C-alpha positions as MATLAB code, in Angstrom:
seq = 'MTSTVPALGTRSAEGSALQAVLLDMDGTLVDTEGFWWDVEVEIFATLGHTLDESWKHVVVGGPMTRSAGFLIEATGADITLAELSVLLNDGFEDRISTGLPLKPGAARLLAELHQHGIPTALVSASHRRIIDRVLTVLGAHHFALSIAGDEVTRTKPFPDPYLLAATGLGAHPARCAVVEDTSTGVAAAEAAGCRVVAVPSLAPIGPAERRTVVPSLEHVDLAFLHSLMTEMP';
ca = [
     140.224  102.218   66.079;
     140.274   99.700   62.824;
     143.300   97.994   61.781;
     145.624   99.507   59.294;
     147.828   96.688   58.852;
     147.566   93.755   55.680;
     146.752   90.951   56.475;
     149.652   88.367   57.163;
     148.222   85.440   55.941;
     147.015   82.473   56.543;
     150.423   81.483   57.546;
     151.383   78.554   60.447;
     152.972   78.927   63.184;
     155.712   76.411   62.987;
     158.333   78.014   61.140;
     157.406   81.149   61.218;
     158.995   84.777   63.156;
     157.599   87.106   65.118;
     154.441   88.266   63.801;
     153.000   90.882   66.168;
     152.862   92.236   69.264;
     150.324   92.925   71.620;
     150.653   95.412   74.737;
     148.677   95.531   78.174;
     148.416   99.561   78.725;
     147.507  100.270   82.868;
     150.647   99.265   84.449;
     152.461   97.700   81.317;
     153.015  101.193   79.060;
     151.275  103.705   81.327;
     151.738  104.000   84.827;
     148.110  103.826   86.123;
     147.428  101.124   87.946;
     147.610  103.368   91.507;
     145.388  105.870   89.930;
     142.669  103.191   89.427;
     142.980  102.151   93.436;
     143.222  105.998   94.299;
     139.857  106.848   92.693;
     138.440  103.497   94.243;
     139.487  104.507   97.355;
     138.316  108.278   96.987;
     134.373  107.142   95.479;
     134.294  104.341   98.900;
     134.950  106.932  101.014;
     132.223  109.267   99.841;
     130.112  105.964  100.354;
     131.446  106.221  103.916;
     133.605  103.327  103.457;
     136.942  102.420  103.677;
     139.282   99.881  101.368;
     141.191   97.422  103.475;
     144.541   97.566  101.438;
     144.894   93.849  101.192;
     141.893   94.375   98.126;
     144.820   96.168   95.810;
     146.363   93.418   94.598;
     142.124   91.640   93.874;
     141.344   94.148   91.764;
     144.223   95.676   90.142;
     144.290   94.387   86.303;
     140.994   92.768   86.338;
     137.970   93.796   84.187;
     135.913   97.103   85.612;
     133.142   94.919   86.446;
     135.006   92.425   88.518;
     136.859   94.814   90.350;
     133.442   96.756   91.195;
     132.247   94.347   92.388;
     134.043   92.830   94.341;
     134.222   95.928   95.991;
     130.202   96.328   96.325;
     130.053   92.831   97.927;
     133.070   93.607   99.690;
     132.449   96.856  101.523;
     128.561   96.848  101.268;
     128.443  100.327   99.972;
     124.734  101.189   98.312;
     125.703  101.229   94.769;
     124.713   99.480   91.471;
     127.385   98.209   89.511;
     126.788  100.346   86.373;
     126.625  103.786   88.488;
     130.021  103.267   90.013;
     131.666  102.177   87.003;
     130.816  105.637   85.386;
     132.093  106.520   88.559;
     135.281  105.124   88.073;
     135.313  106.044   84.856;
     135.174  109.814   85.359;
     137.419  109.854   88.649;
     140.070  108.312   86.394;
     139.581  110.200   83.216;
     139.938  113.319   85.966;
     142.927  112.101   87.374;
     144.824  110.975   83.858;
     143.920  115.101   82.563;
     146.970  116.385   84.745;
     149.404  113.809   83.708;
     150.139  110.563   82.318;
     153.448  108.790   83.323;
     154.798  106.170   81.005;
     156.620  103.117   82.660;
     160.180  103.879   81.874;
     161.389  102.402   78.302;
     157.974  102.021   77.188;
     157.631  105.602   74.466;
     161.604  104.132   72.853;
     159.593  100.065   72.730;
     156.736  102.071   70.685;
     158.984  104.215   68.826;
     161.338  101.213   67.632;
     158.550   98.825   66.970;
     156.902  101.550   64.747;
     159.723  101.826   63.056;
     160.337   98.609   61.976;
     156.375   98.072   60.997;
     155.687   95.530   63.590;
     152.211   95.372   63.221;
     150.890   96.372   67.150;
     147.329   96.540   68.999;
     146.826   97.619   72.237;
     145.319   95.074   74.423;
     142.922   96.665   77.749;
     140.565   95.465   80.567;
     140.013   99.322   80.928;
     136.911  100.855   78.431;
     137.042  103.048   75.411;
     136.619  106.129   76.182;
     139.871  105.890   78.699;
     141.641  103.847   76.225;
     141.293  106.810   73.261;
     142.422  109.772   76.138;
     145.327  107.430   76.777;
     146.013  107.268   73.013;
     146.499  110.723   73.332;
     149.323  110.370   74.866;
     150.494  106.984   73.462;
     150.552  107.881   69.907;
     147.282  106.272   68.718;
     149.554  105.998   64.980;
     151.821  103.029   66.616;
     148.603  100.745   66.931;
     147.172   99.176   64.215;
     144.100   98.183   66.539;
     142.942   98.495   70.367;
     140.838   96.199   71.970;
     138.820   97.674   74.397;
     137.298   95.907   77.783;
     133.716   96.944   77.443;
     133.886   95.575   73.523;
     134.126   92.131   74.064;
     131.746   89.506   76.096;
     134.726   87.969   77.700;
     137.455   90.250   79.202;
     140.321   89.696   80.383;
     141.760   86.538   81.922;
     139.980   84.760   79.034;
     141.754   84.262   76.363;
     139.432   86.686   73.558;
     140.301   90.146   74.180;
     144.293   88.127   72.892;
     142.711   85.798   70.204;
     140.536   89.511   68.350;
     144.049   91.165   68.668;
     145.342   88.802   66.586;
     142.893   87.692   64.283;
     142.836   92.237   63.621;
     146.189   91.650   62.964;
     146.262   88.502   60.623;
     148.651   86.878   62.491;
     149.344   83.460   64.406;
     148.986   83.347   68.455;
     151.515   81.640   68.765;
     153.136   83.889   66.329;
     152.573   86.987   68.663;
     154.436   88.527   71.898;
     152.077   90.441   74.756;
     153.594   91.870   77.011;
     151.924   92.212   80.243;
     152.244   93.308   84.051;
     149.446   90.876   85.854;
     148.709   87.528   86.822;
     145.607   88.509   85.048;
     146.471   89.438   81.898;
     149.069   87.080   81.873;
     146.359   84.180   81.950;
     144.570   85.711   79.286;
     147.369   86.018   76.884;
     148.600   82.754   77.557;
     145.009   81.215   77.192;
     145.298   82.542   74.012;
     148.090   80.797   73.000;
     151.016   83.562   72.569;
     154.101   83.689   74.037;
     154.268   86.596   76.993;
     156.647   88.553   78.862;
     155.692   89.767   82.203;
     156.889   92.483   83.713;
     155.367   92.597   87.098;
     153.827   95.201   88.296;
     152.060   95.642   91.949;
     152.324   91.934   92.838;
     154.843   89.423   91.726;
     154.521   86.786   88.115;
     156.963   83.767   88.844;
     158.391   81.980   85.320;
     156.778   79.865   83.476;
     156.977   77.944   80.532;
     155.770   79.892   77.058;
     156.588   83.430   79.615;
     159.874   85.534   80.430;
     159.919   87.731   83.306;
     161.450   91.361   82.851;
     161.995   93.640   85.670;
     160.642   96.737   83.208;
     160.085   97.440   79.688;
     163.673   99.031   79.592;
     164.850   94.988   79.157;
     162.313   94.699   76.634;
     163.145   96.042   72.806;
     162.575   93.769   69.626;
     165.769   92.190   68.987;
     164.923   90.415   72.361;
     161.356   89.850   71.284;
     162.054   88.083   68.693;
     164.628   85.793   69.538;
     161.985   84.722   72.284;
     160.284   82.979   68.908;
     163.525   81.557   67.821;
     163.828   79.853   70.634;
     160.952   78.176   70.407;
     160.344   74.581   69.465;
];
């Protein structure tokens, strides 16, 4: 998906308002983090391995290469990273074909951003094939562009996906509000210089400078996102 929003020019961040909103997907807009874990458990069971529940917090929210690589190393399973990636994507697609639950407040927030013409991007560590499936439920018209984990050399926790999204929307990173649910995503957004709203899903995230923590998307609306920028020095 390519940007359909006119560039906002080269304004500096200083003195400008909210320029764009960048949203994570799994665990933030769609309640799918548990889906990934369930698929991983099922696949490794067929390979003769039982996954330790404590590993769930290690693999959630990161790129597939990291998560899959960790599980292969931890279990010693006889499977390559490429083979496992295919199985994971296939299993996830099968899982969401029977229903894709949205996080509370997600549909309302997307509709509000779209109604007010706020440049919005979907920024995910998931692969393009998964993002395109999820976009059919979220509504592709809500996003000017989307960034997939297999389309960047370095995905989260590196800042590259968020920097690419900001550039694509013609926005200054410091004037972008990012909504994330994991520490990996938060690290990526903060490294990019964005203002972060953390909505923790499976693991707690503490407050920090340039970071606001809320219990759910039901606490996030356009007025709230604008207020984050007015609070900045």
